[in-house]
Short mmCIF file of C-alpha atoms (C1' of nucleotides) in Angstrom, two decimals:
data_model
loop_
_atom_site.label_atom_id
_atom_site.label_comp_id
_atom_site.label_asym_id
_atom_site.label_seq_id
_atom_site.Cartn_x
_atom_site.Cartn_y
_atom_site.Cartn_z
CA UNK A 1 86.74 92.25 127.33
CA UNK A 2 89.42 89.76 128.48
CA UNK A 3 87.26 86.88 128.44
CA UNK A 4 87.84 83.89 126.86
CA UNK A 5 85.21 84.21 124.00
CA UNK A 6 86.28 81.89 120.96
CA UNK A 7 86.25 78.51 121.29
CA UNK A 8 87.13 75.45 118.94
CA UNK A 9 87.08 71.54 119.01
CA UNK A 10 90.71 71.60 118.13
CA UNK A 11 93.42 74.30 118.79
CA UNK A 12 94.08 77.15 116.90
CA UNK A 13 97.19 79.20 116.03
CA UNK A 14 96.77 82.81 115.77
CA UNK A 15 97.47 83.80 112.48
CA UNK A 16 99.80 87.52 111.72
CA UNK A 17 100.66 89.13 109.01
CA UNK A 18 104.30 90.91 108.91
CA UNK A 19 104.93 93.35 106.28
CA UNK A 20 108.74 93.94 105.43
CA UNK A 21 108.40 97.48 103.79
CA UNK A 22 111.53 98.66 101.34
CA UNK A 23 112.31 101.90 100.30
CA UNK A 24 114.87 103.42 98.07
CA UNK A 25 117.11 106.03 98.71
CA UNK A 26 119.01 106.55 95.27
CA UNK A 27 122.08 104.82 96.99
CA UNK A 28 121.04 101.96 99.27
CA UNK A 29 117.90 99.87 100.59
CA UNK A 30 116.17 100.57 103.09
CA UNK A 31 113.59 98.69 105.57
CA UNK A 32 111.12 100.20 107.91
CA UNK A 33 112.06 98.48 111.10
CA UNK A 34 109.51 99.49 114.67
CA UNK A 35 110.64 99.45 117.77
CA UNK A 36 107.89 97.06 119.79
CA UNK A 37 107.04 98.76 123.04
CA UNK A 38 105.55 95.86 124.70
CA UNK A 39 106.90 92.21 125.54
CA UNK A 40 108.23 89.73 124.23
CA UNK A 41 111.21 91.44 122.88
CA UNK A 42 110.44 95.44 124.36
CA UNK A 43 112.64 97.18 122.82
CA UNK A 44 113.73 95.53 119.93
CA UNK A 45 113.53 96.09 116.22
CA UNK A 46 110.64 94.31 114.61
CA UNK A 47 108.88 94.51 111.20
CA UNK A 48 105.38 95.98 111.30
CA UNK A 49 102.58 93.41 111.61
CA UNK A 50 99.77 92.32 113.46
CA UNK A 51 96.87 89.96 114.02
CA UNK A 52 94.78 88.80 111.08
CA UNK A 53 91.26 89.94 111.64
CA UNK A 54 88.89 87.52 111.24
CA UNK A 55 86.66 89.17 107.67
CA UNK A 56 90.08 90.41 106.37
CA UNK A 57 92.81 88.53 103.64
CA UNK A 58 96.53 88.32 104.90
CA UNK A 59 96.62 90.60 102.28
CA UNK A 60 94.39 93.16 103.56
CA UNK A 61 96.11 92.90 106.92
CA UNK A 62 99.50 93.43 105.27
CA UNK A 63 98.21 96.74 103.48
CA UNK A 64 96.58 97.57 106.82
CA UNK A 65 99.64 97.71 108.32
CA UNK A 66 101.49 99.43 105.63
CA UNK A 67 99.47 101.86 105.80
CA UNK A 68 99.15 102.73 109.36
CA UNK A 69 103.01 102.99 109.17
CA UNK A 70 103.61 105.37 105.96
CA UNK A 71 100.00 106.22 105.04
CA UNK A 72 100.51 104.52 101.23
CA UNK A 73 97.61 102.35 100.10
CA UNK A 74 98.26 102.25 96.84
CA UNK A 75 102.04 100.21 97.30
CA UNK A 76 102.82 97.06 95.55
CA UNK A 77 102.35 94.14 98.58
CA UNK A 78 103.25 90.56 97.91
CA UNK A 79 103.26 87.59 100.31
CA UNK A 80 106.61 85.82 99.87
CA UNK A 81 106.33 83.19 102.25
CA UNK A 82 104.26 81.57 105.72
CA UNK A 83 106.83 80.93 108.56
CA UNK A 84 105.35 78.52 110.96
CA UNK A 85 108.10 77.63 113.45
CA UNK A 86 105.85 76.09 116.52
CA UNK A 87 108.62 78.42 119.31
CA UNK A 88 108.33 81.34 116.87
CA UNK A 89 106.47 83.34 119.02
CA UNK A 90 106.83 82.56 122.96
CA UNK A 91 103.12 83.94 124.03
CA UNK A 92 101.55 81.19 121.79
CA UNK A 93 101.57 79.53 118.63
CA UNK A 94 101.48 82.29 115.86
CA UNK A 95 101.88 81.86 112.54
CA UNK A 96 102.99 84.45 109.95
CA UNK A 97 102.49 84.92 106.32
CA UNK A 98 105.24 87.57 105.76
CA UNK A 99 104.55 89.92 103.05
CA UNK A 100 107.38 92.70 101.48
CA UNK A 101 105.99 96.09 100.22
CA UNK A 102 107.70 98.38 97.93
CA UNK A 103 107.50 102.26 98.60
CA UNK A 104 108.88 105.23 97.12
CA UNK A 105 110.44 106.96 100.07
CA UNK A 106 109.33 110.10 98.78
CA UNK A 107 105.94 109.32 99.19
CA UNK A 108 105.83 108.20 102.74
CA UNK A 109 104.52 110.29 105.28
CA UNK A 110 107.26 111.12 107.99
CA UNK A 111 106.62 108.85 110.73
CA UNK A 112 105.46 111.20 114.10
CA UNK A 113 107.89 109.37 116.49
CA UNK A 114 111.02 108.42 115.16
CA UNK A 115 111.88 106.65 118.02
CA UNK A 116 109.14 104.33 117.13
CA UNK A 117 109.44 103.73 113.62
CA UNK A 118 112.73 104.32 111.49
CA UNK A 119 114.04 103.36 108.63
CA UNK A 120 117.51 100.64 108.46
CA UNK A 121 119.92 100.77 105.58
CA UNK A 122 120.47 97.11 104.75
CA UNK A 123 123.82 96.82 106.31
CA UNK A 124 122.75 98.59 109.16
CA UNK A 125 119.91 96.58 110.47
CA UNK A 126 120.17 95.10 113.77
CA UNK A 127 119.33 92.10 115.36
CA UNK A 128 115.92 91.35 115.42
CA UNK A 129 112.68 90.18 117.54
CA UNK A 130 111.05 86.77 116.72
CA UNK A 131 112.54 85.10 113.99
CA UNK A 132 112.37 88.65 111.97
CA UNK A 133 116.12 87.99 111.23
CA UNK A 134 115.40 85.02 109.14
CA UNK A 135 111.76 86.77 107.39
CA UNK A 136 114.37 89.34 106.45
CA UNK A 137 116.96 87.66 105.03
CA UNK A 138 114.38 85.09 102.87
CA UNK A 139 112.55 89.17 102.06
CA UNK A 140 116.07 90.05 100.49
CA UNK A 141 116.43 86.81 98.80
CA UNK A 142 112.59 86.93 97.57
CA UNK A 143 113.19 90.94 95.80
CA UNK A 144 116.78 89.46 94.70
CA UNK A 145 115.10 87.04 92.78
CA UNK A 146 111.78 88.87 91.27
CA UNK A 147 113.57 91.72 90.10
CA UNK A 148 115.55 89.35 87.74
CA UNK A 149 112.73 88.97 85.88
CA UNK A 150 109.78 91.43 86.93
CA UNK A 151 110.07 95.35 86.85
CA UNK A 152 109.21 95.51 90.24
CA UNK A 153 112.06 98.14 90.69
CA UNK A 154 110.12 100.66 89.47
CA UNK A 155 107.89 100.79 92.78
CA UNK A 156 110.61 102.05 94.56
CA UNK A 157 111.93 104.62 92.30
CA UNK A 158 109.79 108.04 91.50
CA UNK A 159 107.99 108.17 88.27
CA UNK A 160 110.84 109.80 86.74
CA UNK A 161 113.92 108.64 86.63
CA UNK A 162 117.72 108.91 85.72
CA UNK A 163 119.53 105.69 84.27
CA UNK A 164 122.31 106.37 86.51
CA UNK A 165 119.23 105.67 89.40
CA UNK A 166 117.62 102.69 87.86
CA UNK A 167 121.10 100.83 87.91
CA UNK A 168 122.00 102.20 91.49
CA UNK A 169 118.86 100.06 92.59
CA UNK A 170 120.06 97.04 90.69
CA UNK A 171 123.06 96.80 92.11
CA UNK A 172 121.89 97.69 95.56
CA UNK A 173 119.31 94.72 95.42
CA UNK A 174 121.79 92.52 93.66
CA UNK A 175 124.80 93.33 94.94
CA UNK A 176 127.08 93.13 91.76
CA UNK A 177 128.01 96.66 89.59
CA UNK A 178 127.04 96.82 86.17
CA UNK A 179 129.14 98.42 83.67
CA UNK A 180 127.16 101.48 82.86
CA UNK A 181 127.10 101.33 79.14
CA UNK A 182 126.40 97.64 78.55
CA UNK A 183 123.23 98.53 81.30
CA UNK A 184 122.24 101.55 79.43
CA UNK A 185 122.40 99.53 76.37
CA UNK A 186 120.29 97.08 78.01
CA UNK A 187 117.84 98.57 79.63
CA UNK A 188 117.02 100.73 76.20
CA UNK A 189 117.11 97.84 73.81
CA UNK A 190 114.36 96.06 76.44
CA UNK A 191 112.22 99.09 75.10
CA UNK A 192 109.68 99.34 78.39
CA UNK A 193 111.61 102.88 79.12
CA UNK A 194 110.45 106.40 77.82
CA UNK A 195 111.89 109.04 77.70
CA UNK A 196 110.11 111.21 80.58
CA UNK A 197 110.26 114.90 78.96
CA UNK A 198 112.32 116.34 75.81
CA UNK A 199 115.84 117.54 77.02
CA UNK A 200 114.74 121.30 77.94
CA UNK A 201 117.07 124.04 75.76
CA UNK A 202 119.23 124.78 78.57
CA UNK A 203 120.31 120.66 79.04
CA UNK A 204 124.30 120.39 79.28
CA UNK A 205 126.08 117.51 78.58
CA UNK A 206 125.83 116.90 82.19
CA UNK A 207 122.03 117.30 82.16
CA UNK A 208 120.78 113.08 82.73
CA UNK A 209 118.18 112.12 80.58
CA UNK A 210 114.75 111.22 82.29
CA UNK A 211 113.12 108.02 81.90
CA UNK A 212 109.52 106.33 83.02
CA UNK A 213 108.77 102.91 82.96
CA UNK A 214 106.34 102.23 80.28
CA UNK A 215 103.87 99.33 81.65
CA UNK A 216 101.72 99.43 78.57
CA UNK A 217 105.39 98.71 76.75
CA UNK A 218 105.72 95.84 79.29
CA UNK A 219 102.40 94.07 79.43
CA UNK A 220 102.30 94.19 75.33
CA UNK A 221 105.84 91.97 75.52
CA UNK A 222 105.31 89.77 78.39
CA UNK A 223 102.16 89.18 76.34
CA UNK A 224 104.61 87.82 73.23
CA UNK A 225 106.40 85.93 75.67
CA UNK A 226 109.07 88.03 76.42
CA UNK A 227 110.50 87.87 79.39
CA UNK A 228 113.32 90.08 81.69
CA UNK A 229 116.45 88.85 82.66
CA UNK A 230 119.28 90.02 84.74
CA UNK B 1 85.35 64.68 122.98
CA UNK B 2 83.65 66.83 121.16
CA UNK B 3 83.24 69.96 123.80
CA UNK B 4 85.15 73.35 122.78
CA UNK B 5 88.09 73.36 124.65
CA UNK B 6 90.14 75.49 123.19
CA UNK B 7 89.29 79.29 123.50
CA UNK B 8 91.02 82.52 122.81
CA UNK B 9 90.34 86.19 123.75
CA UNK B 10 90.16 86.92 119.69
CA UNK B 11 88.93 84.75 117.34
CA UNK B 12 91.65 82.09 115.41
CA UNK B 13 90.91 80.65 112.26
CA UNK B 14 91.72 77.42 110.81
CA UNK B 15 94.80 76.15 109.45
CA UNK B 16 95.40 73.57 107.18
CA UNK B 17 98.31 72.73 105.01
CA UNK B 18 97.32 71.14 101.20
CA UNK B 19 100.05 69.30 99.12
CA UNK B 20 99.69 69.36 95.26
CA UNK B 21 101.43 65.90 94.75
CA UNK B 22 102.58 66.09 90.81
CA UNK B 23 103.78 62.94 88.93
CA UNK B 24 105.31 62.28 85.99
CA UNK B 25 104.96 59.27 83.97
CA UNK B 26 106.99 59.84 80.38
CA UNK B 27 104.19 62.06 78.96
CA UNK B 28 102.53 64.12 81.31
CA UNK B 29 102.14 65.59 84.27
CA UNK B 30 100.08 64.07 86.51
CA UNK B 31 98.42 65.03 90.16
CA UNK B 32 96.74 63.56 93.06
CA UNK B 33 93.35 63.86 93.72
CA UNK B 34 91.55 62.26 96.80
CA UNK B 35 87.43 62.36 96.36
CA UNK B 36 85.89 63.95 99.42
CA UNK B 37 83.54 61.22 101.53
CA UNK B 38 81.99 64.38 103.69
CA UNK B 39 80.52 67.57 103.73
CA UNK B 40 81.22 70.03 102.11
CA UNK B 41 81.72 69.64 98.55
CA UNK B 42 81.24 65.46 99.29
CA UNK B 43 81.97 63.46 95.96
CA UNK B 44 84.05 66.06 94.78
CA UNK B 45 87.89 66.18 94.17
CA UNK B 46 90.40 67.84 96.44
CA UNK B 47 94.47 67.96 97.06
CA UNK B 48 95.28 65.67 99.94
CA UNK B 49 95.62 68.11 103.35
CA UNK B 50 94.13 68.83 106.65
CA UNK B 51 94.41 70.77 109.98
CA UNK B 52 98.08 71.86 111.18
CA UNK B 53 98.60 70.33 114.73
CA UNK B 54 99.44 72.60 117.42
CA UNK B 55 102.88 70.93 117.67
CA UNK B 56 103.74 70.39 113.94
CA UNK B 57 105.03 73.13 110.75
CA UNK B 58 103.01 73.43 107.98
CA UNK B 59 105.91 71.56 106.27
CA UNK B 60 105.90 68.95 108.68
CA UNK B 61 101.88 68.46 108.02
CA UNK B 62 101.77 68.24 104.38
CA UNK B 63 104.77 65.84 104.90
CA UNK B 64 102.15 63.60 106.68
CA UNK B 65 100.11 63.76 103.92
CA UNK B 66 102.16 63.01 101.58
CA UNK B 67 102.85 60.04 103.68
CA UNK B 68 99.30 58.77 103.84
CA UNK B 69 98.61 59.17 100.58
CA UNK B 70 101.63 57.55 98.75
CA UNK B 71 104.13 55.82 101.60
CA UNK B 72 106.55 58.58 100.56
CA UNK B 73 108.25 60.16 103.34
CA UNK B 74 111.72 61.60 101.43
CA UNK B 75 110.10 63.44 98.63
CA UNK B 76 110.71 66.81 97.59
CA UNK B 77 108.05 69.04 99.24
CA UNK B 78 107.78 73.00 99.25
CA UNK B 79 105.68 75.78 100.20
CA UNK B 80 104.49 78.12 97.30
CA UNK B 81 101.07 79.93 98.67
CA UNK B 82 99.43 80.52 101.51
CA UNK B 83 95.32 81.46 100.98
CA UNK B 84 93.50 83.57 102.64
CA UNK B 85 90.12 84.14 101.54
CA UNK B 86 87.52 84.76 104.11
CA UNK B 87 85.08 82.31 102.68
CA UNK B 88 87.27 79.66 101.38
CA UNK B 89 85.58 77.28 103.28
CA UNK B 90 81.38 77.29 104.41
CA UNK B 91 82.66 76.24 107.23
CA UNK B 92 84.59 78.48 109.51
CA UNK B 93 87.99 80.59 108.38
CA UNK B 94 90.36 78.50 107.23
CA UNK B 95 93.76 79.51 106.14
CA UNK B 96 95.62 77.14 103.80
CA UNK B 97 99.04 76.65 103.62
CA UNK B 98 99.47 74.98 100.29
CA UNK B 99 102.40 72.84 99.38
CA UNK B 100 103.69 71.05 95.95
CA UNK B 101 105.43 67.71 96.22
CA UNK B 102 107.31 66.17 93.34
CA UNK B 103 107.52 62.26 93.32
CA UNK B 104 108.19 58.96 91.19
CA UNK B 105 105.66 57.83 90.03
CA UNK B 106 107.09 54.53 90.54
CA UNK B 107 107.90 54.62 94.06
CA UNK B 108 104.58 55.41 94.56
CA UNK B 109 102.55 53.01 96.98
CA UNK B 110 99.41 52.01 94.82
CA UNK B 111 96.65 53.44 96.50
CA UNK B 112 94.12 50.82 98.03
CA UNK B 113 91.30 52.30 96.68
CA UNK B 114 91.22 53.91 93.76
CA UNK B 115 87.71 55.14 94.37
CA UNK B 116 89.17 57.51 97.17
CA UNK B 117 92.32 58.78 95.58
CA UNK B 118 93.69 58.91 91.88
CA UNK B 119 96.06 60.20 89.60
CA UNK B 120 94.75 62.38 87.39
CA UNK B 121 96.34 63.81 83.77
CA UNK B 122 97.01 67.36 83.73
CA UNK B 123 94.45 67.87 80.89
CA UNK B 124 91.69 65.73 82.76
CA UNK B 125 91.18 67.60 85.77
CA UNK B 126 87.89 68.05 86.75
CA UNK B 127 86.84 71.09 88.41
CA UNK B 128 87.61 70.48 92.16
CA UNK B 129 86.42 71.22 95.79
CA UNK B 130 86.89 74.33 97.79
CA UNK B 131 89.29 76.97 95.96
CA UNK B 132 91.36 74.34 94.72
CA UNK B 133 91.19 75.33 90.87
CA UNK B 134 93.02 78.04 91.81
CA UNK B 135 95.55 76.30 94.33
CA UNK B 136 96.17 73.93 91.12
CA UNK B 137 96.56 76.97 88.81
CA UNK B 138 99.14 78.37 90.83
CA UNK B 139 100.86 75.34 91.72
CA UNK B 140 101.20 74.83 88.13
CA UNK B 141 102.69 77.88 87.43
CA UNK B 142 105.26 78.01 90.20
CA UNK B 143 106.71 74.67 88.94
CA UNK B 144 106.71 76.47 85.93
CA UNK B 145 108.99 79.17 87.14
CA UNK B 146 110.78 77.36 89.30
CA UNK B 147 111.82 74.44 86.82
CA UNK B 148 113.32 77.12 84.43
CA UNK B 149 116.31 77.48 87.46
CA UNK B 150 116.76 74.85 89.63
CA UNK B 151 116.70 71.10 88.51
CA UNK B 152 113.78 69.94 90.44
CA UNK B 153 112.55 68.22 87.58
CA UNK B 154 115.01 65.12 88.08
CA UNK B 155 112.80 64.48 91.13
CA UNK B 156 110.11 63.64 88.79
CA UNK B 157 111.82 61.26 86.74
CA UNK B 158 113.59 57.41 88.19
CA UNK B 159 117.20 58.17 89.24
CA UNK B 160 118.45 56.92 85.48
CA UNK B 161 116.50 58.15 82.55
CA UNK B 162 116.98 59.06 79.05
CA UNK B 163 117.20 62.34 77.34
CA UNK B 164 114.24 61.63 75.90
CA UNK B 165 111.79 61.31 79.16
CA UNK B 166 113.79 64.34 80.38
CA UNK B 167 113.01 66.57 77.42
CA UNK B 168 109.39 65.26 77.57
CA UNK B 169 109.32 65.84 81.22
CA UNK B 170 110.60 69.87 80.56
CA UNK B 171 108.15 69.92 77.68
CA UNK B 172 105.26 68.96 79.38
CA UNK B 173 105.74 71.20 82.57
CA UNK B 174 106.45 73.62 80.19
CA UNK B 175 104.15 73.23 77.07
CA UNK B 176 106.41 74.13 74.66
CA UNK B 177 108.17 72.12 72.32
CA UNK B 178 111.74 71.95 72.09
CA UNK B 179 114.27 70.42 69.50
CA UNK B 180 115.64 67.59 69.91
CA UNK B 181 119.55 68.25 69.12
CA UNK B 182 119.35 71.70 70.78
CA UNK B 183 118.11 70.18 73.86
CA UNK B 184 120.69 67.95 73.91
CA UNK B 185 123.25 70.17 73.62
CA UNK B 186 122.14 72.65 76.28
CA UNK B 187 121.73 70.12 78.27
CA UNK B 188 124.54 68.27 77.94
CA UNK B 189 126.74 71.73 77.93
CA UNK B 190 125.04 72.74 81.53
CA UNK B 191 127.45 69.51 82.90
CA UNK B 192 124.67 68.06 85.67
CA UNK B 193 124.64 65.26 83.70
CA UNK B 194 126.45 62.16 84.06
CA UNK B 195 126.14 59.17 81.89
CA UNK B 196 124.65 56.13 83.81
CA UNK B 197 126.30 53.35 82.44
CA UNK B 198 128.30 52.67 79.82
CA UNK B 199 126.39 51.51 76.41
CA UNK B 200 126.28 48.18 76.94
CA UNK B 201 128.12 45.36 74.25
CA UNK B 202 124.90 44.73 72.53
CA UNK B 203 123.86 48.66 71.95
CA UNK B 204 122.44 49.33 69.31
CA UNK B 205 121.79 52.81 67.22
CA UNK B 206 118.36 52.54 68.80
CA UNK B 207 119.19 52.05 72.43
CA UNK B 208 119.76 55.30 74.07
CA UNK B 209 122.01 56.42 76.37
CA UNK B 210 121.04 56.85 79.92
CA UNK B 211 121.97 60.01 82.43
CA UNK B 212 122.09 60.54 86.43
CA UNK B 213 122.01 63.84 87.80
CA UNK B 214 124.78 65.05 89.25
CA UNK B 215 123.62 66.96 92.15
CA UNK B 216 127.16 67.44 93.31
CA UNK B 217 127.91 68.78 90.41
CA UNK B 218 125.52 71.16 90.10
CA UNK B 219 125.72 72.19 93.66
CA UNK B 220 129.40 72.73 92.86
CA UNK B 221 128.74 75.00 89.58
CA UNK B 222 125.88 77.09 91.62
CA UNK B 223 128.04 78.13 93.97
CA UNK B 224 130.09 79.39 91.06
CA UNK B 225 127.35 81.68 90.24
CA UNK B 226 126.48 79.60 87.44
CA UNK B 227 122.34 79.71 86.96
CA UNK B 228 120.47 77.21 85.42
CA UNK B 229 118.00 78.68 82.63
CA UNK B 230 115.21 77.55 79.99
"C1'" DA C 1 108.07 47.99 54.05
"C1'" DC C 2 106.86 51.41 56.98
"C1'" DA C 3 106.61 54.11 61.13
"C1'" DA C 4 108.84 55.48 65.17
"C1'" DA C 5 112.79 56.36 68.09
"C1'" DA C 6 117.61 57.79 68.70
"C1'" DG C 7 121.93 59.71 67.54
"C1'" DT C 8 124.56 63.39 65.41
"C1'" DG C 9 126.96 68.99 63.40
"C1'" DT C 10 126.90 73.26 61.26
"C1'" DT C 11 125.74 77.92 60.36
"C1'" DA C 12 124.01 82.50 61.03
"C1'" DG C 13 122.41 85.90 63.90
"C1'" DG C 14 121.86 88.01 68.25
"C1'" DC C 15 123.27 89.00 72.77
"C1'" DC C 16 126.68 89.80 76.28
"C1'" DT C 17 130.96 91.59 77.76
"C1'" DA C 18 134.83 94.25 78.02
"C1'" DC C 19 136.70 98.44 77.30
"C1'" DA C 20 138.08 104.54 76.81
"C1'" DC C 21 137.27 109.10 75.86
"C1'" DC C 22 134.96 113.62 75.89
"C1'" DC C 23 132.33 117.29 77.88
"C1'" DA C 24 130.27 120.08 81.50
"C1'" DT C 25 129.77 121.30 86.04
"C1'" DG C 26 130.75 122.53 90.75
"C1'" DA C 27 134.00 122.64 94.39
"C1'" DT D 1 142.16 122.80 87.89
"C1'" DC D 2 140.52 118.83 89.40
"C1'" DA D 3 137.13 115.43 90.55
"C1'" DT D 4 132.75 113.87 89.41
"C1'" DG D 5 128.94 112.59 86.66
"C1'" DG D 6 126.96 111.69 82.32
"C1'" DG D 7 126.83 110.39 77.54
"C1'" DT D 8 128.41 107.44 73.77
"C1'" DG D 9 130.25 102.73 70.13
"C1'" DT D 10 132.66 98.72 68.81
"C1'" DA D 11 134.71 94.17 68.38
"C1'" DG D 12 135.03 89.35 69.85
"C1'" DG D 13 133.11 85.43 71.79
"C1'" DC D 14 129.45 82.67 73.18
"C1'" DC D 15 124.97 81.00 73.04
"C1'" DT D 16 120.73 80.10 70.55
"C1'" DA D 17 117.88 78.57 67.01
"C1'" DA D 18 117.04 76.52 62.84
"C1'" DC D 19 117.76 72.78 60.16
"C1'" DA D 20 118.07 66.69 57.82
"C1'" DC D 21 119.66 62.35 57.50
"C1'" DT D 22 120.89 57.70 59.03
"C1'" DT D 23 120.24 53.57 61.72
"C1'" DT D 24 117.55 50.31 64.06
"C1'" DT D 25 113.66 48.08 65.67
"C1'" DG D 26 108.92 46.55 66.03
"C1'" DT D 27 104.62 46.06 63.68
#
DNA sequence: ACAAAAGTGTTAGGCCTACACCCATGA
DNA sequence: TCATGGGTGTAGGCCTAACACTTTTGT
């Protein structure tokens, strides 16, 4: 079991994939972050990832790994970028294709150990292991830019949704404020929202409207050319 | 020499870094091909690339490529995909690390055989070795995306050109079609521009004006939160 | 002389931005 | 009653897009 099985001409890197996993919580963003029990760095804060197995995509092994850490399958997972620092990893040369996932937090089962696995507010992570400080901050630059111009926002929000919500996640991920008419205003006149259910009878004036994103909407413009900007 | 010396307790695959080298020269794009001398896919057309040394980055590889191929060893050259697919290569699992360089075409070291390695019009690829059709297609579109906000294209074109070459050089990454006073404007308006030399005595209504780019410039307006945008 | 390249300005419409008040609810 | 959240419209400025003619040169 501990023999040295696999053997090349030339040397190999291993080859991980890290999954930075955000979540939502209607006010700020929010990373799963595990606590590695083993060396290098025991005890610090790491993002969930592993080895790439041999008949599996970095893909796959990303969604692996998502899902042995919230039990989602179905969440949006994108590689962003291959960090290949030769110290990276002080065991031996690893290489990492780091991956982001977006999650509704509502959907995620409730880790069994939360002194395992536990989810960071963004200003509230903490220094990490490897060179998971830098994966993070290029992860945060990498959702900064793509929800410019994809709706990718949507995978972190539920189905239904208030405005007030949607523009909460904008700002969090963009750190600016929006004035809330000219975003409403925006965000209508785009015309991939719909309206999730008739205001019920009872709806006050403090009642929010519901929306959905409408992907048909949004595949049927990108199609013309149209493209989202923020 | 040619004993397996290097093993592992789990098997590693392959890594190689590939470098889409892309051209420019007043009318279209162009790219790099080298024609493969060995097994497999022999005779057929690839991206320059190979194996990642233990002791080298992925950047620092397709740097050396670049090198080989062209003598150019200050070019612009970036990371945009990494591939994974288990049977990429009939050979053993390889990973690529793919890369896009932009150069002058007139810098360029003519290649001593053109047999081996050629430029090749965007419109007269032929189908190529490996996965490499898609490597192109995706290289393609990320210089796409990424020449719509940051002025990479100016490392395409010779340190002075005319608005002309540059408006051919945005039309052809882009394949649209722009007009001509409208570009000028925009352009002109965005202030990365500086005029190259004065018109000379002799100018006449036919000899047109030549621009620099101001990289100082622009670096100075970025940080003002200013985005580029086509 | 004819074709091709380069320079140049205006107008209309759309989009973005800035900005304020009312109502309902819950504490 | 007070603070909070949600809904709503307009006016000005800027940018974009559409559009044509003149000059020069080379063939």
């Amino acid at each position: 079991m501990s023999e040295l099985n696999y053997c090349y001409k030339y040397p190999h890197p291993a080859v991980t994939a890290d999954c930075v996993i955000f979540g939502f919580d209607g006010v700020s963003i929010k990373v799963l972050l595990i606590k590695r029990g083993i060396e290098p760095y025991k005890g610090k804060w790491a993002f969930p990832g592993g080895f790439m197995k041999i008949d599996e995509t970095a893909e796959e092994c990303a969604k692996r790994e998502l899902a042995e850490e919230t039990g989602l399958t179905n969440a949006i997972v994108e590689q962003f970028y291959t960090f290949t620092d030769v110290n990276r990893d002080p065991r031996e040369r690893v290489v990492t294709i780091a991956h982001y996932a977006l999650v509704r937090l509502a959907e995620v089962k409730g880790g069994d150990d939360a002194e395992v696995a536990q989810w960071f507010a963004q200003s509230q992570i903490p220094s990490l292991a490897f060179d998971h400080d830098r994966i993070l901050r290029m992860a945060l630059n990498c959702l900064k830019e793509r929800i410019c111009f994809e709706p990718i926002g949507f995978e972190l929000l539920p189905e239904v949704f208030t405005m007030t919500e949607l523009q909460n996640l904008y700002e969090a991920i963009l750190e600016v404020k929006f004035d809330r008419r000219n975003f409403y205003n925006k965000m209508l006149k785009l015309g991939i929202l719909t309206e999730a259910e008739p205001r019920p009878e009872n709806a006050s004036r403090r009642t929010p409207t519901k929306y959905r994103f409408n992907a048909s909407k949004y595949a049927e413009l990108k199609q013309k050319g149209f493209r989202l900007e923020f």
